[in-house]
Structure formats: C-alpha cells, structure tokens
XYZ file of C-alpha atoms in Angstrom:
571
model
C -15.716 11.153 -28.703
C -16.860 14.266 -26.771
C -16.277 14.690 -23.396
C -17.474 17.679 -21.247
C -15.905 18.093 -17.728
C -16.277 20.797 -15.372
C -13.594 22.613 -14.170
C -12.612 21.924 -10.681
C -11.571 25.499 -8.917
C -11.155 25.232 -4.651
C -11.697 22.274 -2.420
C -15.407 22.331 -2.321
C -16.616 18.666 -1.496
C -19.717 19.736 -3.252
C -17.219 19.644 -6.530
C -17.125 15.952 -5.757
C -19.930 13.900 -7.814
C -20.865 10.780 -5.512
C -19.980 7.639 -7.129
C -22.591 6.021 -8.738
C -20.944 2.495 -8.559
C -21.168 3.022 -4.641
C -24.694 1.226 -4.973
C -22.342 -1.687 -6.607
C -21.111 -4.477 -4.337
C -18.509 -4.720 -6.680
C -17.548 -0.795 -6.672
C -13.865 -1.970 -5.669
C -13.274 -3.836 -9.106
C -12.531 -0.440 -10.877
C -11.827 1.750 -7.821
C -9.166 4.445 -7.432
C -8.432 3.913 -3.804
C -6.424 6.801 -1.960
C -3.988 5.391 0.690
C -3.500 7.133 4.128
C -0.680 7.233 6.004
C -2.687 8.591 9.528
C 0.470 10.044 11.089
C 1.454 12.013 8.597
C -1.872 13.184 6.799
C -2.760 15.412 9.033
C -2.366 16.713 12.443
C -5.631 18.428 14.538
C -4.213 19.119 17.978
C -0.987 20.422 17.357
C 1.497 17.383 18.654
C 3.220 16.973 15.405
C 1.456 13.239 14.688
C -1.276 12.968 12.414
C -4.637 12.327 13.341
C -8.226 10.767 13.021
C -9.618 14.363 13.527
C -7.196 15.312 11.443
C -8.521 13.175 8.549
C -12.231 14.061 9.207
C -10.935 17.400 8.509
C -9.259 16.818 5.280
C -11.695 14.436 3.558
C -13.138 17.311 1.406
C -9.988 17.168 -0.197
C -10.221 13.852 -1.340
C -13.785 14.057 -2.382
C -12.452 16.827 -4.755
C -9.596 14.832 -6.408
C -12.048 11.913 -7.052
C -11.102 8.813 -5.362
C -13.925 6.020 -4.554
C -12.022 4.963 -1.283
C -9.751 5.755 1.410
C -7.626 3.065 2.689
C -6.272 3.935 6.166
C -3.065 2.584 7.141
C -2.595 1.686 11.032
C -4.318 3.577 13.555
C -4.372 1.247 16.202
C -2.595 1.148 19.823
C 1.223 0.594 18.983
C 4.628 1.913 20.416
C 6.028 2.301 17.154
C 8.449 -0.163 16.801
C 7.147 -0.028 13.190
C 5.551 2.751 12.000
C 2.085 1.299 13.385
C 1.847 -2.399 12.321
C 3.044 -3.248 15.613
C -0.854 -3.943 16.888
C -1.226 -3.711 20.856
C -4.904 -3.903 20.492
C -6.652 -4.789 17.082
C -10.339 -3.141 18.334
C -9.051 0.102 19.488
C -7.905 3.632 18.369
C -4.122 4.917 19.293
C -4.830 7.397 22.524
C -2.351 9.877 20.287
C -4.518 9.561 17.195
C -8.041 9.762 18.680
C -10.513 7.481 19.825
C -13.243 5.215 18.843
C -16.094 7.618 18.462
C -13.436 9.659 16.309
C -13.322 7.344 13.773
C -16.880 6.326 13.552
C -17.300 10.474 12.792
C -14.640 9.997 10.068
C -16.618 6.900 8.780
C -19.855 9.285 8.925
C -18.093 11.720 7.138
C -16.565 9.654 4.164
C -20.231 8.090 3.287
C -21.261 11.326 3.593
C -19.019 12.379 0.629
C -19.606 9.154 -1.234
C -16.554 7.623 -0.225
C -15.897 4.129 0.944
C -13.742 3.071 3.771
C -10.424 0.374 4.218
C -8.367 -0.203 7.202
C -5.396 -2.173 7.438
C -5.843 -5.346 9.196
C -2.272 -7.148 10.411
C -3.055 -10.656 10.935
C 0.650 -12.107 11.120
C 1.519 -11.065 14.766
C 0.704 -8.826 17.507
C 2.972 -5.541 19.191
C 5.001 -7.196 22.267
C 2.539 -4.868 24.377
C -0.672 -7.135 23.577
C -2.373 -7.981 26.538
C -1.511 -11.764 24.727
C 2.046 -11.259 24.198
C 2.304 -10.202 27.828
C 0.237 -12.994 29.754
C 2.427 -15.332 27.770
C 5.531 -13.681 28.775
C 4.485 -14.210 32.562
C 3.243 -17.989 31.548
C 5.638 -20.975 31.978
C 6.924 -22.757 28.710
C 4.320 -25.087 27.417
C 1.127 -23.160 28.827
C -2.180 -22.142 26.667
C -1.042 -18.583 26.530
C 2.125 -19.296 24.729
C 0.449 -21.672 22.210
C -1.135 -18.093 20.621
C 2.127 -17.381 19.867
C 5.653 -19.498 17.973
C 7.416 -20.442 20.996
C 10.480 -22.899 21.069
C 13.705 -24.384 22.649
C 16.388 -23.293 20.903
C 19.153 -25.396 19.862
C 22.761 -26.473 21.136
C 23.548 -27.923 24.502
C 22.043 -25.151 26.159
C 19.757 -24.035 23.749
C 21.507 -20.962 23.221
C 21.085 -21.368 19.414
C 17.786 -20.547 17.350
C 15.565 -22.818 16.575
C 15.891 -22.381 12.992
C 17.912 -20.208 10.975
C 15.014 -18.252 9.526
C 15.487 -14.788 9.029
C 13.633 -11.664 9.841
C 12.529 -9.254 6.592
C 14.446 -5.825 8.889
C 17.142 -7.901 9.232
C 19.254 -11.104 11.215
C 17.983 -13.998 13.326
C 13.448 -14.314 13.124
C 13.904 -15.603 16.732
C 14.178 -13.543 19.896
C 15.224 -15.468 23.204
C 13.402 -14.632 26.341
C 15.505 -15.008 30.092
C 13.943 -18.433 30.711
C 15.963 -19.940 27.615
C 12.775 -19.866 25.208
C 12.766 -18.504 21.577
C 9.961 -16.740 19.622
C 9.361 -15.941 16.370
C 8.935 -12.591 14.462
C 9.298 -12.372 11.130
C 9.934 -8.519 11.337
C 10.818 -6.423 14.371
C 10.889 -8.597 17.944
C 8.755 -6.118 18.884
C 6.113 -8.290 16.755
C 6.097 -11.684 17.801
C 4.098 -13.688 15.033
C 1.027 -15.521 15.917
C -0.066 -18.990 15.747
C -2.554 -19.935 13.308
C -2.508 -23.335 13.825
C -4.245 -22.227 17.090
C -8.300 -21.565 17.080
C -8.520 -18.824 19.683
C -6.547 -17.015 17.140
C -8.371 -17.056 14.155
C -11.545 -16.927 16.003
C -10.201 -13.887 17.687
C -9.596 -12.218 13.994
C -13.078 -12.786 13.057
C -14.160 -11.141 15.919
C -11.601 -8.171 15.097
C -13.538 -8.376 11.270
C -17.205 -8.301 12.581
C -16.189 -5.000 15.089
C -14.706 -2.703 12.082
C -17.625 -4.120 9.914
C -20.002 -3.247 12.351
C -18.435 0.348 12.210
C -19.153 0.581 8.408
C -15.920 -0.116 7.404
C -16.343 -1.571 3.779
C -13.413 -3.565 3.324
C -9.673 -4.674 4.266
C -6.336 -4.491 3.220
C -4.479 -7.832 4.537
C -1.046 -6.737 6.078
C 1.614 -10.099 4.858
C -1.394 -12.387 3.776
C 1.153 -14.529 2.819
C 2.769 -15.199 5.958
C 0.331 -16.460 8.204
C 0.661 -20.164 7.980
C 3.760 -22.080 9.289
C 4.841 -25.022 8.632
C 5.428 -25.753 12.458
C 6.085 -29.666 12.654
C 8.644 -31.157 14.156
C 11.769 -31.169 13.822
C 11.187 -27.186 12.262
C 13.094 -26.625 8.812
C 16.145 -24.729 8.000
C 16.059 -22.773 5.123
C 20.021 -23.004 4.206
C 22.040 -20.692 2.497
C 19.292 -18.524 0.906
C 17.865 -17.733 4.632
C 18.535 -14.315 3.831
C 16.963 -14.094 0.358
C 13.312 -15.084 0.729
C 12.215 -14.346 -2.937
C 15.113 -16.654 -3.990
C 13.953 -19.284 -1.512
C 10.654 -18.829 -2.997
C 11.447 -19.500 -6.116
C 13.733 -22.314 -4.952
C 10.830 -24.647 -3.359
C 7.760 -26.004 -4.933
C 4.959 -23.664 -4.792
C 3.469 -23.779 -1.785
C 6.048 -25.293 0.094
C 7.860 -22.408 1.993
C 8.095 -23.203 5.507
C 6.700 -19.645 6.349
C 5.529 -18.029 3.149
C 2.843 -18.707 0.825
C 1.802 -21.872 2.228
C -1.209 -23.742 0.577
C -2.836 -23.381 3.801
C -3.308 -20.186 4.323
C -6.102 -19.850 1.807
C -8.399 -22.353 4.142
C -8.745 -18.684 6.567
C -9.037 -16.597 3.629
C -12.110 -18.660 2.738
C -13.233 -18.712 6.328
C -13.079 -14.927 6.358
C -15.397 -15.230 2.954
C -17.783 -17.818 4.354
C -18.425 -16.521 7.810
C -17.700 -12.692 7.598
C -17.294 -11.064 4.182
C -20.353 -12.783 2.608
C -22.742 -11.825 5.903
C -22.634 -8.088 5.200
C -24.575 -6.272 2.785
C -22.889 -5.068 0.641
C -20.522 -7.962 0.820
C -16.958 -6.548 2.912
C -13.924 -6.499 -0.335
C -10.169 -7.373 0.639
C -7.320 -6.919 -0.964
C -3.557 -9.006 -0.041
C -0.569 -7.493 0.158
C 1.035 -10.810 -0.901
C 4.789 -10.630 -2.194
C 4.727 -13.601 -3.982
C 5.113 -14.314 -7.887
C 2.100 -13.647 -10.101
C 0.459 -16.899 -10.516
C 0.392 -17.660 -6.908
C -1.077 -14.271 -5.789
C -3.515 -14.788 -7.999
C -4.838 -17.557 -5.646
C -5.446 -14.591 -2.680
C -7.730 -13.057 -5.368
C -9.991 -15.885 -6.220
C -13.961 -14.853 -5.714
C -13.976 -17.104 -2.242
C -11.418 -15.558 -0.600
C -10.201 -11.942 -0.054
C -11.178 -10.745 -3.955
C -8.211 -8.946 -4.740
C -4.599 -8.835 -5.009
C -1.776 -6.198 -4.733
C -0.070 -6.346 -8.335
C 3.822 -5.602 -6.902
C 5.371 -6.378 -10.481
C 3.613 -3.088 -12.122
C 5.625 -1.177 -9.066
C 8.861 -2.957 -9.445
C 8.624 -2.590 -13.272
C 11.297 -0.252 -14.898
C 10.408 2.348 -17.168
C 10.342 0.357 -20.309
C 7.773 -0.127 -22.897
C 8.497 -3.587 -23.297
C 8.419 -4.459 -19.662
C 5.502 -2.786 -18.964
C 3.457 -4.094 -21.737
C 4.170 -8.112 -20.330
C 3.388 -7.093 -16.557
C 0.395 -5.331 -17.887
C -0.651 -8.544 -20.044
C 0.368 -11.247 -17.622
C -1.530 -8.878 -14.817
C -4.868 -8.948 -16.612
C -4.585 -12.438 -17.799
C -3.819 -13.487 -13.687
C -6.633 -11.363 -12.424
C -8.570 -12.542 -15.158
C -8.398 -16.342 -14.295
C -9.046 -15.879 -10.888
C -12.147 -14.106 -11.499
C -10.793 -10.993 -9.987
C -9.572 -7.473 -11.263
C -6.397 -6.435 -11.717
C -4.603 -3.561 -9.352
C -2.320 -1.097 -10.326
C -0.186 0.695 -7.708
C 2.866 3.117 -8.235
C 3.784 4.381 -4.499
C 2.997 3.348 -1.142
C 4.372 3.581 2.278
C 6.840 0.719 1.780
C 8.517 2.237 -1.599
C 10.635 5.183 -2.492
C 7.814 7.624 -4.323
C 7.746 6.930 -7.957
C 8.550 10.960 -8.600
C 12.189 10.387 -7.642
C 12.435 6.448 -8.237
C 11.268 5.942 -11.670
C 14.159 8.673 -12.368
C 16.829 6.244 -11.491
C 18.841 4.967 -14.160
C 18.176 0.764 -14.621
C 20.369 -1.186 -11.478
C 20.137 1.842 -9.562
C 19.953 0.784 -5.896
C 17.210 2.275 -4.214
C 18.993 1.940 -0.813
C 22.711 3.002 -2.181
C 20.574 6.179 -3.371
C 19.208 7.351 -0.195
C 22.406 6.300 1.964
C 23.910 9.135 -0.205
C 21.057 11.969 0.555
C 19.858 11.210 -2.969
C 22.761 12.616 -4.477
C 24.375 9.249 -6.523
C 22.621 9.658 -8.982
C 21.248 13.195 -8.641
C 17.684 13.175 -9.619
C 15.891 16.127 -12.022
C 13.061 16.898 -10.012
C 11.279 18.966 -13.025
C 11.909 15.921 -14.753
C 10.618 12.927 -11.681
C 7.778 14.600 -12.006
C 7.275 14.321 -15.743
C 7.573 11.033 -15.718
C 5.522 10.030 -12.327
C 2.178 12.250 -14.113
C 2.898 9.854 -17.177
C 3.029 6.667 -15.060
C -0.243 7.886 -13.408
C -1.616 9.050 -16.358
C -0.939 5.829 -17.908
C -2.139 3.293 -15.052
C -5.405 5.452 -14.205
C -6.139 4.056 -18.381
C -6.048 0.625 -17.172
C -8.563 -1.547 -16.299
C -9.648 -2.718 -12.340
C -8.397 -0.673 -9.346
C -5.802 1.971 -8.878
C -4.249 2.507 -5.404
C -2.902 6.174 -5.177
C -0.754 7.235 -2.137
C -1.341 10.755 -0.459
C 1.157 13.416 -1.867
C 1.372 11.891 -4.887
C -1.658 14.118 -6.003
C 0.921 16.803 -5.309
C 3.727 15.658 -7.104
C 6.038 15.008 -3.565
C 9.633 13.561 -4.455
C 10.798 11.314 -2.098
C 12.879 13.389 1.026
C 16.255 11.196 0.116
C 18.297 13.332 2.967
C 16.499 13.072 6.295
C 19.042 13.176 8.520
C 20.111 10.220 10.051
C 19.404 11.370 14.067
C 15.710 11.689 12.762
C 15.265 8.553 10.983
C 12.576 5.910 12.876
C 12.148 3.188 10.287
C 13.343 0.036 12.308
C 15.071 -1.083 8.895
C 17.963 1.592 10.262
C 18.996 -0.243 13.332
C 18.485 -3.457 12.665
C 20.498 -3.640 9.286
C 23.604 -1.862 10.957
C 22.691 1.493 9.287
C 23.186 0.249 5.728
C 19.451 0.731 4.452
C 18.030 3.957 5.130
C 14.897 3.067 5.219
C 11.506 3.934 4.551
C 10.791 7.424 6.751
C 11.533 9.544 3.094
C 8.147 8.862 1.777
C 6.210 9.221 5.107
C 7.349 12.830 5.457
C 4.033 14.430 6.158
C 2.099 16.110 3.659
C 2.197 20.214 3.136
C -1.599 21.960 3.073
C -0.265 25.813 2.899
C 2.713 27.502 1.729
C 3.981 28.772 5.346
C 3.540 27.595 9.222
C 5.645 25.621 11.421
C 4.782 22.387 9.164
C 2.728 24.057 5.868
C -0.446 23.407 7.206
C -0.316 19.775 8.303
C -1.054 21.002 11.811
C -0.801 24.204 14.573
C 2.941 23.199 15.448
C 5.562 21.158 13.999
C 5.906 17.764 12.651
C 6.629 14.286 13.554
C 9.705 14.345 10.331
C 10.831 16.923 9.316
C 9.443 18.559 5.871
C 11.978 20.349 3.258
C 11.613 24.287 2.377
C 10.389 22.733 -0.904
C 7.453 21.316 0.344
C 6.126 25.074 -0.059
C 6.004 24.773 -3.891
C 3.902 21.456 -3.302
C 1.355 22.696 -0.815
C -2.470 21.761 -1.599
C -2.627 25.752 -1.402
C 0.106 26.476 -4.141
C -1.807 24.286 -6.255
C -5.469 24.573 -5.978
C -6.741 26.059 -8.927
C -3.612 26.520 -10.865
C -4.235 25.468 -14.577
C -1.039 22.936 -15.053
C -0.797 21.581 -11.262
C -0.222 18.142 -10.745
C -2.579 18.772 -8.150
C -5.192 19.637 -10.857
C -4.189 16.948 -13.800
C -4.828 14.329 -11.005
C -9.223 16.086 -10.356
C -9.158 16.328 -13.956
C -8.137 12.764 -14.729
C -9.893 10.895 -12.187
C -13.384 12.844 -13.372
C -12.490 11.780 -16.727
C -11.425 8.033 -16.035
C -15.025 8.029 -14.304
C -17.112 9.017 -17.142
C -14.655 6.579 -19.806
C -14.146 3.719 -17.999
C -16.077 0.657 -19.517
C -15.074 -3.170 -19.016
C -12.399 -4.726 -17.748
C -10.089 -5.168 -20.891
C -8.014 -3.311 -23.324
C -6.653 -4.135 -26.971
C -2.965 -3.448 -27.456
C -2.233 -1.340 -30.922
C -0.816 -2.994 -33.607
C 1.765 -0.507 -35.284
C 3.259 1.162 -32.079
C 6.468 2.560 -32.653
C 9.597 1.463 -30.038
C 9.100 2.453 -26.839
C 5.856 3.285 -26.752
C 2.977 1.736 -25.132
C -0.794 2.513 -27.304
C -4.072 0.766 -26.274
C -7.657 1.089 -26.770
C -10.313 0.443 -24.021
C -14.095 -1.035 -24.730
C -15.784 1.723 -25.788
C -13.265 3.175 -27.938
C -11.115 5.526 -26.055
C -7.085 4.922 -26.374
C -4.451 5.787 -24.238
C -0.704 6.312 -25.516
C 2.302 6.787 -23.922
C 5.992 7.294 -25.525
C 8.208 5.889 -23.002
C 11.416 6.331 -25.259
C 13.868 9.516 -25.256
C 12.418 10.877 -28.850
C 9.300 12.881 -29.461
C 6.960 10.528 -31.580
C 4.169 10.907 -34.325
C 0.397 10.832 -31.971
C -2.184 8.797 -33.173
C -5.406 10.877 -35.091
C -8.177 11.309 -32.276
C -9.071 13.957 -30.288
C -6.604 14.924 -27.566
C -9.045 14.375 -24.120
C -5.874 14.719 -21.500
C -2.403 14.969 -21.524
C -0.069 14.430 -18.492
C 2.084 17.286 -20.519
C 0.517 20.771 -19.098
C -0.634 22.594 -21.905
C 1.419 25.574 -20.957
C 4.729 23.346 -20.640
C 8.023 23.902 -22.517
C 8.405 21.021 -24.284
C 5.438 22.043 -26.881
C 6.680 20.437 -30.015
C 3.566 21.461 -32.634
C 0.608 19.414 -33.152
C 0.414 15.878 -33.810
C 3.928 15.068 -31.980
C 4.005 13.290 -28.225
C 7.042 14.261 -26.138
C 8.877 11.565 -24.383
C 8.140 10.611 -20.646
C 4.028 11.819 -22.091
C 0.673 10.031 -21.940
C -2.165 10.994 -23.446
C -5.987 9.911 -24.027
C -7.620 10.175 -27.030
C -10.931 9.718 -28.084
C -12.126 8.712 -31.406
C-alpha cells in the first residue's frame, strides 16, 4: 500500500483539505472531534479568560491538524460555581466570553474551513442564577415555579433532615435547605439545582433551547449527565443505604434501570422526543453524543439510531495500559456500538480526567487524586516518557474504527499541571470534599501559542491558571514545522487516518506476541502496538507512521518495535 501525504509546514488553513464526508449526514460516525475548553483556548481581549473571539481566531489551527469537528464546552452565562456547566441562561453567550453575534462568526468561520460544530448542552439542572431558579426561590412551597425544579420537606420533627440520603457527585448531602424549611436537589454543586423532568414546561423549554443553536448552524450536541435526568420522584422518595456514596456500586447493585436517579428507563422517552421532533427536522439530521457513566450495555441504549446516535465509550479511558485489557474494551466496544446500530467512540483526555500524558504513566492502583494531592510527585512521572506512551495511545485509537474525541493540548503533548497551588485551585471538587481531591483545574491550564509573553500566546496579558515555564517547550510555535513534534505526528496522522479509513470493523491478528495489540482494518492496512516493556519483532509491511519520531533514541534497527510504540503498516 502506497500512501502519498503532503507535508504540513505553518498553520495555513489552506493546508487543511475540507472533509469530503461533510456532505454525509452521517460524517460523525468516523469523526475526529477536537474538544474545547472556551476559557482556556484562547484569550482575545486580554482579561486572562478565554474567548469566542478568541476561538474564531485560532480555528486555522485546527483546520491544519485535521479534525472534522469542534465540540465547544460551556460558553453560556454562569458564575462559575463549576467551571461553566452551571447554566444561568441556556440561549445566551457569557458577557466575559462574547456575545451572540460572536459565535454565529465562529460558526461562519468553522464551515468556512470545513469544520462542523458541537456545543455542550446541560439538561440536568440550571445555575442558581436562572431567571427559574430565582422566581422559585421568591415562590411559596407548592407553587408552579417550584414544580420546574426537586423541591421537598425534609425529614424529622422539624424537617431539619434531608429528604433522602442521596448524595451529591462533589461531595455530601444532594439536598440544599432554603430559610423557609424546604430542600432541593442538586446532584453536583447547590449552585445547580436539578430540574424536573417529570414537568412539561421543562422539556418543552429544552426543545426550544435545541431549535435556537440549530437554527445557528450548530450541527450537533454533546448531552452533559444524559443519564441523570429522570427521577424516580414518587412518594415516599427512596434511600439509597449504605452505598449512597458510591453510585457506580449502587448501580451495579439495582436492576438495570432501576436507580432512583441514574439511568432510569425513562429517560430514553426525551431522547426519542429530541429525535422525533428536533434532530430528524434538520437537514442534515442534528448528531448527539451522551456523556452517560453507566456500564457498557446500558449506554449502548443512549446510542440507539432513535435517540441521541452516539455514546461516550468511558471504559477505553479508564482502561490501564494493558494489552489484554484493551483488546476486551476494544471488542466489547464495537460489539455494543455495533448492536445498537451506532459507532463506537474512542476518547483518551477530556476536561473531567487527568491528561493521559501523565496518567497512563502511573503505575496500576495508582490514585489519581493521592497523585495530585502530592504536586505529582508520589509517583514521580517521566515526562519524556508520558509522552511516549500518550502518542502510542493516540496513535493506536486514531486506527480504530467510529469517532475519536481529542482534547486541546493534547496535539501538543501537555502533561497534566499536578502542582497548581492550592490558593489558585477553582474546581468545586476542592471545597466541597474537605480539600482531599484536588481536583480537576490541572488539565484546564490554558493552552501555550508562543514560546514567551505574559501567558505564551494564549492572550495580551495573563491567564485565568497559571501556566508552568515548561509550557514554552510545548508552544504551537516551538512545534510548528519541527520534523518529530507531537504537534506534527498528530497533522500527519489525522491526514493519513483520512485517506485509510474504510468500514467500521477491524480483524484482530492471530499470532501476536504478549503484550501487544496487532489488527488489520477493511482495506488492508494494520495497526500494531507493543504495549509490553521489551522491543518486539514488527510485522512485514511497509512502515506508513510511527508514533516513535524517526530521529528518536530508542532506534533499535529495522524490523524491531520499541515498547510504549504504534505503528501502521500497509501491505
């Protein structure tokens, strides 16, 4: 197999060729969708936050690395409370991060470039600040206004107890009390009360909040806790019991389906409304994807063809680095996507997770949270050697079939910032877990454009967290154009996936030596990766890509793949 790619040199949009699947109403089954993080992409008028302008101005960048989409994370009015998906106002821009007319330029501007636009959409609750949340704190128990929200008596003589003893994911009690002696819900901060969806104004008021983005030329959604929305809310309400603080375990506790707040059979009845009566009026049809945390053959459900399409495939994150675990979350992934008529998604970092540069170096049982409570210092982590390993992860889930979500920086290579110092730290998960869980600010550190200035190019002053003196190294500057940048292997593997990829399926090899993962795709082309700590014999074929620079110093002769390496080959 012969495969000619040109060479990518500068940040030229015009390097970027417009995908050709964009004419596809199914472009999103075998996207590579780039995930922003708005306040800390980048930062147009100088006040240290990221910005929509910002983004318009930086979209040549990732027309040049390849990606079909961008998926924007909240932009919307908030106060913060957490990190955006506190929603004061679903139909509106954040004053700080622009306005309305800004984004419809930004939308202009992708389809311009051939890209296609997601936003987050947060369904589960509202910011306290909604002009809801606020008429219902100035409305008597019982009225309409409250009935948007999940407001009860709490218990004990004076109902000074919560209603339930549900817990919140940041942390203690789900219930906040008000002065009148009333509870409500929030599953995360109490800045977020959780709505009703029991309640029609509601889910006629998200339909509305669909058609308005839609109507901007927004060309899909990415479903904030689509597994949460539903509660069972009869009387007497449930207690969980002594897993309260453990929902996975009370998940896998109940019959499917059963939770009293997660994962509820329910719930798909408004994914299939969203289908019917918004989705499938649009042409091209709008895609979705769910961020549903809930085991594999369940979240294949959120996928099916009449509901949101697609699911987010959390096992392939949480998996170690291990041949033999990767290989059954790869197979069971296909096989669920498969059944449900959807395609599978891969995803290695987001805005939630430590970035896989630094995690994936963990030793197995590491504690993720233990690690950044100590700076990132127990265990030290080998950044020459994170980074290794995260170009082989990408290099290995960019060979897989349906959609890869990429999050910004990792193009660059960016560890995760384990020692932010504490004073700095905004991630609610701080506070409310009595300063035992860092949180999640270390991989929302924003991104570096140029070697020097007060915040390497991610805007005229400073920024919102502050960046190491590393970042330099890491800078879309120091990179573009050097031969062996991670910067680089990512253009040159995403113009290459886009000229291989065929089908939806792969063939596992039959003679792969321990620890190592080797497939072949439909037309031919394989993909090997030695995930053990011994170099190993390659395969015959031609060498098309290596995650291994060519000028590294680990060159061990021809016809021998390193460990922590993945390679295509052709035939």
């Amino acid at each position: 197999m012969t495969v000619n790619l040109p060479r990518s040199r500068g940040n030229s949009p015009g390097d970027h060729v417009p995908d050709l699947s964009s004419r596809d109403p199914n472009w999103w089954r075998q996207a590579v969708v780039y995930q922003v993080y708005p306040r800390s992409f980048a930062d147009a008028d100088g006040d240290g936050l990221g910005d929509l302008r910002g983004i318009t101005e930086r979209l040549g960048h990732l027309a040049t690395l390849g990606v079909d989409a961008l998926w924007l994370s909240p932009f919307y009015p908030s106060e913060l409370a957490d990190g955006g998906y506190d929603v004061a106002d679903h139909r509106d821009v954040d004053p700080r991060l622009g306005t309305l007319d800004d984004f419809d330029a930004m939308v202009a501007e992708a389809h311009r470039l051939g890209l296609k636009v997601m936003v987050d959409i947060v369904p589960n609750h509202t910011s306290r600040l909604h002009s809801w949340f606020q008429e219902a704190l100035a409305a008597p128990p019982g009225s309409a206004a409250r009935d948007r929200y999940v407001f009860r008596d709490g218990r004990g003589e004076n109902g000074q107890l919560p209603p339930t003893d549900w817990q919140s994911v940041f942390g203690g009690s789900a219930w906040e009390q008000l002065p009148d002696g009333q509870w409500y819900l929030h599953l995360f901060t109490p800045e977020q009360p959780d709505l009703d969806w029991d309640n029609e104004e509601v889910r006629a008021d998200f339909r509305t909040t669909l058609r308005f983005w839609s109507d901007r030329g927004v060309d899909g959604f990415r479903v904030d806790v689509a597994h949460a929305l539903v509660k069972d809310l009869s009387e007497p309400l449930r207690d969980i019991g002594p897993l309260a603080a453990n929902s996975e375990a009370v998940l896998d506790s109940l019959p499917p389906g059963s939770h009293p707040y997660y994962d509820r059979d329910e719930v798909h009845e408004i994914y299939r409304d969203w289908r019917r009566t918004v989705f499938d009026t649009y042409t091209p049809p709008r895609m979705a994807v769910a961020e549903a945390w809930v085991p594999s053959a369940r979240r294949a459900l959120y996928a099916r063809p009449d509901e949101l399409g697609q699911a987010f495939n959390f096992e392939y994150l949480e998996a170690g680095w291990d041949a033999g675990e990767l290989r059954e979350v790869i197979t069971t992934s296909l096989a669920t996507a498969h059944a449900a008529g959807a395609s599978a998604t891969w995803v290695l970092s987001n805005h939630d997770v430590v970035r896989h540069a630094s995690r994936l170096m963990l030793p197995p049982g590491t504690d993720p949270d233990s690690w950044l409570l100590s700076d990132g210092r127990t265990p030290p982590v080998d950044p020459a050697a994170g980074l290794r390993r995260a170009r082989a992860a990408t290099l290995l889930m960019l060979a897989l079939p349906g959609s890869s979500y990429v999050y910004q920086g990792e193009e660059l290579g960016l560890p995760e910032v384990a020692d932010l110092p504490v004073e700095v730290l905004q991630d609610p998960i701080w506070e409310q877990q009595g300063h035992t869980h860092k949180g999640r600010d270390g991989c929302r550190v924003p991104l570096p454009w140029t070697r020097t200035g007060p915040s390497y190019g991610f805007g005229p002053g400073g920024a919102w967290l502050p960046q190491p003196a590393s970042f330099a190294s890491y800078a879309v500057e120091a990179q573009d154009g050097t031969d062996g940048s991670t910067l680089e292997f990512y253009r040159t593997a995403l113009r290459l996936r886009r000229k291989l990829l065929d089908g939806e399926s792969l063939t596992w090899a039959a003679d792969s030596p321990p620890g190592v993962l080797h497939f072949a795709r439909s037309d031919g082309w394989r993909c090997v990766t030695n995930l053990s700590d011994v170099p190993v014999a390659l395969p015959p074929g031609e060498v098309l890509l290596s995650s291994e620079p060519a000028a590294g110093d680990r060159q061990l002769g021809p016809g021998a793949l390193a460990p922590d390496t993945t390679v295509w080959l052709g035939l």
